[in-house]
């Protein structure tokens, strides 16, 4: 994908901010990380894809660093945020974006698959958000943004585990927003169909055409249409 070019004028609220983006090596996370870098933020990308992280450091100039971590591992997340402290010193923004999807009929989901999806999509958001929030409450300011999904608002067939995980993210977000206000702002975005590598891997040409036909615009959104926006 082409990374977002720097805008003509950077937003003053984003310059020199310490930002963490999880799942930032591809898709929505990569588009978000690229925009923050373009705005002058000090961005650290967390991801478990070793090869993509190595490429990212050369593709996206201006990154403060990358950290390889599986967000479903709470101890590994704690260590990763210690590395974030070393790289940027101060954490102002967390974009908890890492997620996975496995397309199965409800009757066919195995216990291991259920645990895998919930561990990454819900446990991972919790682990990262808690680490970020502990740092932000000391500063008495910060922003935590979670990538949820329209799947967490209305059910879609063949994604029971994914739907449940994203609904959990939304209730986690609402609870954190109440507890951490007014010093830390917590919110979520709920994208619909976005053509990310994860999404593309689940399609055949026929299923892609059928899905596009259901969308009013006639196509999937692009990752950079969901990125963190200015203002």
Short mmCIF file of C-alpha atoms in Angstrom, two decimals:
data_model
loop_
_atom_site.label_atom_id
_atom_site.label_comp_id
_atom_site.label_asym_id
_atom_site.label_seq_id
_atom_site.Cartn_x
_atom_site.Cartn_y
_atom_site.Cartn_z
CA UNK A 1 0.00 0.00 0.00
CA UNK A 2 1.12 3.59 -0.46
CA UNK A 3 1.76 5.35 2.81
CA UNK A 4 0.08 8.66 3.54
CA UNK A 5 2.21 11.67 2.55
CA UNK A 6 2.84 14.39 5.09
CA UNK A 7 0.07 17.03 5.10
CA UNK A 8 0.88 20.62 4.27
CA UNK A 9 0.38 21.69 7.89
CA UNK A 10 0.80 19.42 10.88
CA UNK A 11 -1.80 19.46 13.61
CA UNK A 12 -0.16 21.10 16.65
CA UNK A 13 -1.88 18.69 19.05
CA UNK A 14 -0.11 15.71 17.42
CA UNK A 15 3.44 17.01 16.98
CA UNK A 16 5.91 15.20 19.25
CA UNK A 17 3.23 13.05 20.87
CA UNK A 18 4.19 9.55 21.99
CA UNK A 19 1.93 7.12 20.13
CA UNK A 20 1.60 3.32 20.18
CA UNK A 21 -0.27 1.49 17.43
CA UNK A 22 -0.86 -2.24 17.91
CA UNK A 23 -1.28 -4.40 14.84
CA UNK A 24 0.47 -1.54 13.07
CA UNK A 25 2.40 -3.52 10.47
CA UNK A 26 -0.49 -3.76 8.00
CA UNK A 27 -4.03 -2.68 7.20
CA UNK A 28 -5.78 -0.08 9.35
CA UNK A 29 -2.95 -0.09 11.86
CA UNK A 30 -0.34 0.73 9.23
CA UNK A 31 -2.45 3.54 7.76
CA UNK A 32 -2.94 4.96 11.26
CA UNK A 33 0.75 4.74 12.14
CA UNK A 34 1.69 6.42 8.86
CA UNK A 35 -0.70 9.31 9.51
CA UNK A 36 0.64 9.91 13.02
CA UNK A 37 4.20 9.87 11.68
CA UNK A 38 3.18 12.38 9.00
CA UNK A 39 1.75 14.61 11.72
CA UNK A 40 5.08 14.61 13.58
CA UNK A 41 4.24 12.14 16.34
CA UNK A 42 6.79 9.75 17.82
CA UNK A 43 5.23 6.41 16.85
CA UNK A 44 6.01 2.90 18.06
CA UNK A 45 4.38 0.01 16.20
CA UNK A 46 3.59 -3.19 18.08
CA UNK A 47 2.96 -6.32 16.02
CA UNK A 48 3.79 -10.02 16.04
CA UNK A 49 4.77 -10.22 12.36
CA UNK A 50 8.56 -10.27 12.46
CA UNK A 51 9.07 -9.95 8.72
CA UNK A 52 6.64 -7.05 8.31
CA UNK A 53 8.16 -5.18 11.24
CA UNK A 54 11.59 -5.43 9.62
CA UNK A 55 10.19 -4.06 6.36
CA UNK A 56 8.27 -1.33 8.13
CA UNK A 57 11.35 0.30 9.61
CA UNK A 58 12.64 0.92 6.09
CA UNK A 59 9.24 1.72 4.52
CA UNK A 60 8.03 4.25 7.08
CA UNK A 61 10.78 6.72 7.84
CA UNK A 62 10.34 8.64 11.05
CA UNK A 63 9.15 5.78 13.22
CA UNK A 64 10.39 5.92 16.79
CA UNK A 65 10.61 2.13 16.79
CA UNK A 66 8.93 -1.23 16.41
CA UNK A 67 8.36 -3.91 19.04
CA UNK A 68 7.51 -7.53 18.29
CA UNK A 69 4.86 -8.78 20.69
CA UNK A 70 1.85 -11.07 20.85
CA UNK A 71 -0.79 -8.88 22.49
CA UNK A 72 -2.62 -11.92 23.87
CA UNK A 73 0.31 -12.50 26.27
CA UNK A 74 -0.10 -10.14 29.21
CA UNK A 75 3.48 -10.48 30.46
CA UNK A 76 4.86 -9.87 26.97
CA UNK A 77 2.67 -6.77 26.64
CA UNK A 78 4.02 -5.40 29.93
CA UNK A 79 7.57 -5.90 28.66
CA UNK A 80 6.68 -4.28 25.33
CA UNK A 81 5.38 -1.16 27.07
CA UNK A 82 8.58 -0.95 29.09
CA UNK A 83 10.36 -0.82 25.73
CA UNK A 84 7.91 1.87 24.59
CA UNK A 85 8.94 3.90 27.65
CA UNK A 86 12.55 3.61 26.53
CA UNK A 87 11.76 4.60 22.94
CA UNK A 88 9.44 7.56 23.46
CA UNK A 89 9.56 8.34 27.17
CA UNK A 90 5.99 9.62 27.37
CA UNK A 91 2.87 7.87 26.08
CA UNK A 92 0.09 10.17 24.93
CA UNK A 93 -1.96 7.99 22.58
CA UNK A 94 -2.68 4.27 22.27
CA UNK A 95 -4.43 2.88 19.22
CA UNK A 96 -5.40 -0.67 20.24
CA UNK A 97 -5.95 -2.09 16.79
CA UNK A 98 -4.50 -5.63 16.70
CA UNK A 99 -7.04 -8.28 15.81
CA UNK A 100 -7.62 -11.55 14.00
CA UNK A 101 -10.57 -13.21 12.31
CA UNK A 102 -11.42 -16.86 11.60
CA UNK A 103 -14.45 -17.52 9.39
CA UNK A 104 -16.38 -20.57 10.62
CA UNK A 105 -19.92 -21.71 11.17
CA UNK A 106 -20.92 -21.36 14.83
CA UNK A 107 -21.38 -25.13 15.10
CA UNK A 108 -17.86 -25.77 13.84
CA UNK A 109 -15.85 -23.35 16.02
CA UNK A 110 -13.45 -25.31 18.20
CA UNK A 111 -12.63 -24.30 21.79
CA UNK A 112 -9.07 -23.51 20.68
CA UNK A 113 -10.29 -21.21 17.88
CA UNK A 114 -12.71 -19.46 20.23
CA UNK A 115 -9.95 -18.84 22.77
CA UNK A 116 -7.52 -17.68 20.07
CA UNK A 117 -9.84 -14.99 18.70
CA UNK A 118 -10.95 -13.74 22.12
CA UNK A 119 -7.35 -13.77 23.38
CA UNK A 120 -6.10 -11.47 20.63
CA UNK A 121 -9.15 -9.29 20.03
CA UNK A 122 -10.37 -8.76 23.59
CA UNK A 123 -7.64 -9.84 26.02
CA UNK A 124 -5.07 -8.07 23.85
CA UNK A 125 -7.00 -4.80 23.91
CA UNK A 126 -7.40 -5.09 27.69
CA UNK A 127 -3.70 -5.79 28.31
CA UNK A 128 -2.54 -2.90 26.12
CA UNK A 129 -5.18 -0.46 27.33
CA UNK A 130 -4.39 -1.19 30.97
CA UNK A 131 -0.66 -0.64 30.43
CA UNK A 132 -1.35 2.61 28.59
CA UNK A 133 -3.91 3.83 31.12
CA UNK A 134 -1.58 3.25 34.06
CA UNK A 135 0.92 5.59 32.42
CA UNK A 136 -1.66 8.16 31.34
CA UNK A 137 -3.37 8.58 34.71
CA UNK A 138 -0.02 9.63 36.18
CA UNK A 139 0.22 12.33 33.50
CA UNK A 140 -3.48 13.16 33.98
CA UNK A 141 -4.02 13.11 30.22
CA UNK A 142 -4.04 10.75 27.27
CA UNK A 143 -6.16 9.13 24.59
CA UNK A 144 -6.95 5.45 24.11
CA UNK A 145 -8.64 4.52 20.85
CA UNK A 146 -9.78 0.97 20.16
CA UNK A 147 -10.60 -0.62 16.83
CA UNK A 148 -13.95 -2.34 17.32
CA UNK A 149 -16.27 -3.22 14.41
CA UNK A 150 -19.81 -3.03 13.14
CA UNK A 151 -19.70 -6.76 13.96
CA UNK A 152 -19.80 -5.76 17.62
CA UNK A 153 -23.05 -3.85 17.05
CA UNK A 154 -24.95 -6.21 14.75
CA UNK A 155 -24.20 -9.90 14.33
CA UNK A 156 -22.80 -11.33 11.12
CA UNK A 157 -23.00 -15.06 10.35
CA UNK A 158 -19.85 -17.21 10.48
CA UNK A 159 -18.09 -14.81 12.88
CA UNK A 160 -19.52 -15.66 16.31
CA UNK A 161 -16.14 -15.47 18.02
CA UNK A 162 -15.12 -12.26 16.25
CA UNK A 163 -18.54 -10.66 16.89
CA UNK A 164 -18.36 -11.50 20.58
CA UNK A 165 -14.83 -10.14 20.89
CA UNK A 166 -15.72 -6.81 19.27
CA UNK A 167 -18.86 -6.42 21.38
CA UNK A 168 -16.60 -6.96 24.39
CA UNK A 169 -14.24 -4.24 23.17
CA UNK A 170 -17.13 -1.78 23.02
CA UNK A 171 -18.25 -2.48 26.60
CA UNK A 172 -14.65 -2.37 27.79
CA UNK A 173 -14.29 1.03 26.10
CA UNK A 174 -17.46 2.40 27.71
CA UNK A 175 -16.41 1.20 31.15
CA UNK A 176 -12.91 2.64 30.83
CA UNK A 177 -14.30 5.94 29.56
CA UNK A 178 -16.42 6.27 32.70
CA UNK A 179 -13.65 5.28 35.09
CA UNK A 180 -10.80 7.25 33.54
CA UNK A 181 -12.62 10.50 32.71
CA UNK A 182 -11.87 13.35 32.64
CA UNK A 183 -8.09 12.95 32.44
CA UNK A 184 -7.95 10.05 29.95
CA UNK A 185 -10.28 9.97 26.95
CA UNK A 186 -11.30 6.50 25.73
CA UNK A 187 -13.18 5.82 22.51
CA UNK A 188 -13.59 3.28 19.73
CA UNK A 189 -14.15 3.20 15.99
CA UNK A 190 -16.42 0.64 14.38
CA UNK A 191 -15.37 0.07 10.77
CA UNK A 192 -17.50 -1.97 8.43
CA UNK A 193 -16.03 -3.76 5.42
CA UNK A 194 -12.40 -2.68 4.96
CA UNK A 195 -10.05 -4.28 2.46
CA UNK A 196 -7.21 -5.23 4.77
CA UNK A 197 -4.86 -8.19 4.25
CA UNK A 198 -6.82 -10.08 6.93
CA UNK A 199 -10.11 -9.45 5.15
CA UNK A 200 -8.74 -10.20 1.71
CA UNK A 201 -7.43 -13.59 2.87
CA UNK A 202 -10.98 -14.71 3.65
CA UNK A 203 -12.40 -13.98 0.18
CA UNK A 204 -12.66 -15.83 -3.07
CA UNK A 205 -13.31 -13.61 -6.11
CA UNK A 206 -16.97 -14.67 -6.00
CA UNK A 207 -17.47 -13.87 -2.31
CA UNK A 208 -15.75 -10.50 -2.76
CA UNK A 209 -18.10 -9.57 -5.60
CA UNK A 210 -21.11 -10.70 -3.58
CA UNK A 211 -20.00 -8.68 -0.55
CA UNK A 212 -19.24 -5.56 -2.59
CA UNK A 213 -22.75 -5.78 -4.06
CA UNK A 214 -24.20 -5.32 -0.55
CA UNK A 215 -22.23 -2.14 0.15
CA UNK A 216 -23.86 1.17 -0.90
CA UNK A 217 -20.58 2.43 -2.38
CA UNK A 218 -20.13 -0.84 -4.23
CA UNK A 219 -16.71 -1.52 -2.72
CA UNK A 220 -14.85 -2.06 0.53
CA UNK A 221 -13.35 0.89 2.37
CA UNK A 222 -9.58 1.39 2.22
CA UNK A 223 -7.48 1.22 5.39
CA UNK A 224 -6.54 4.89 5.15
CA UNK A 225 -10.24 5.75 5.30
CA UNK A 226 -10.35 4.54 8.90
CA UNK A 227 -7.07 5.98 10.15
CA UNK A 228 -6.92 8.42 13.05
CA UNK A 229 -8.04 11.78 11.70
CA UNK A 230 -6.92 15.24 12.56
CA UNK A 231 -8.86 17.37 14.98
#
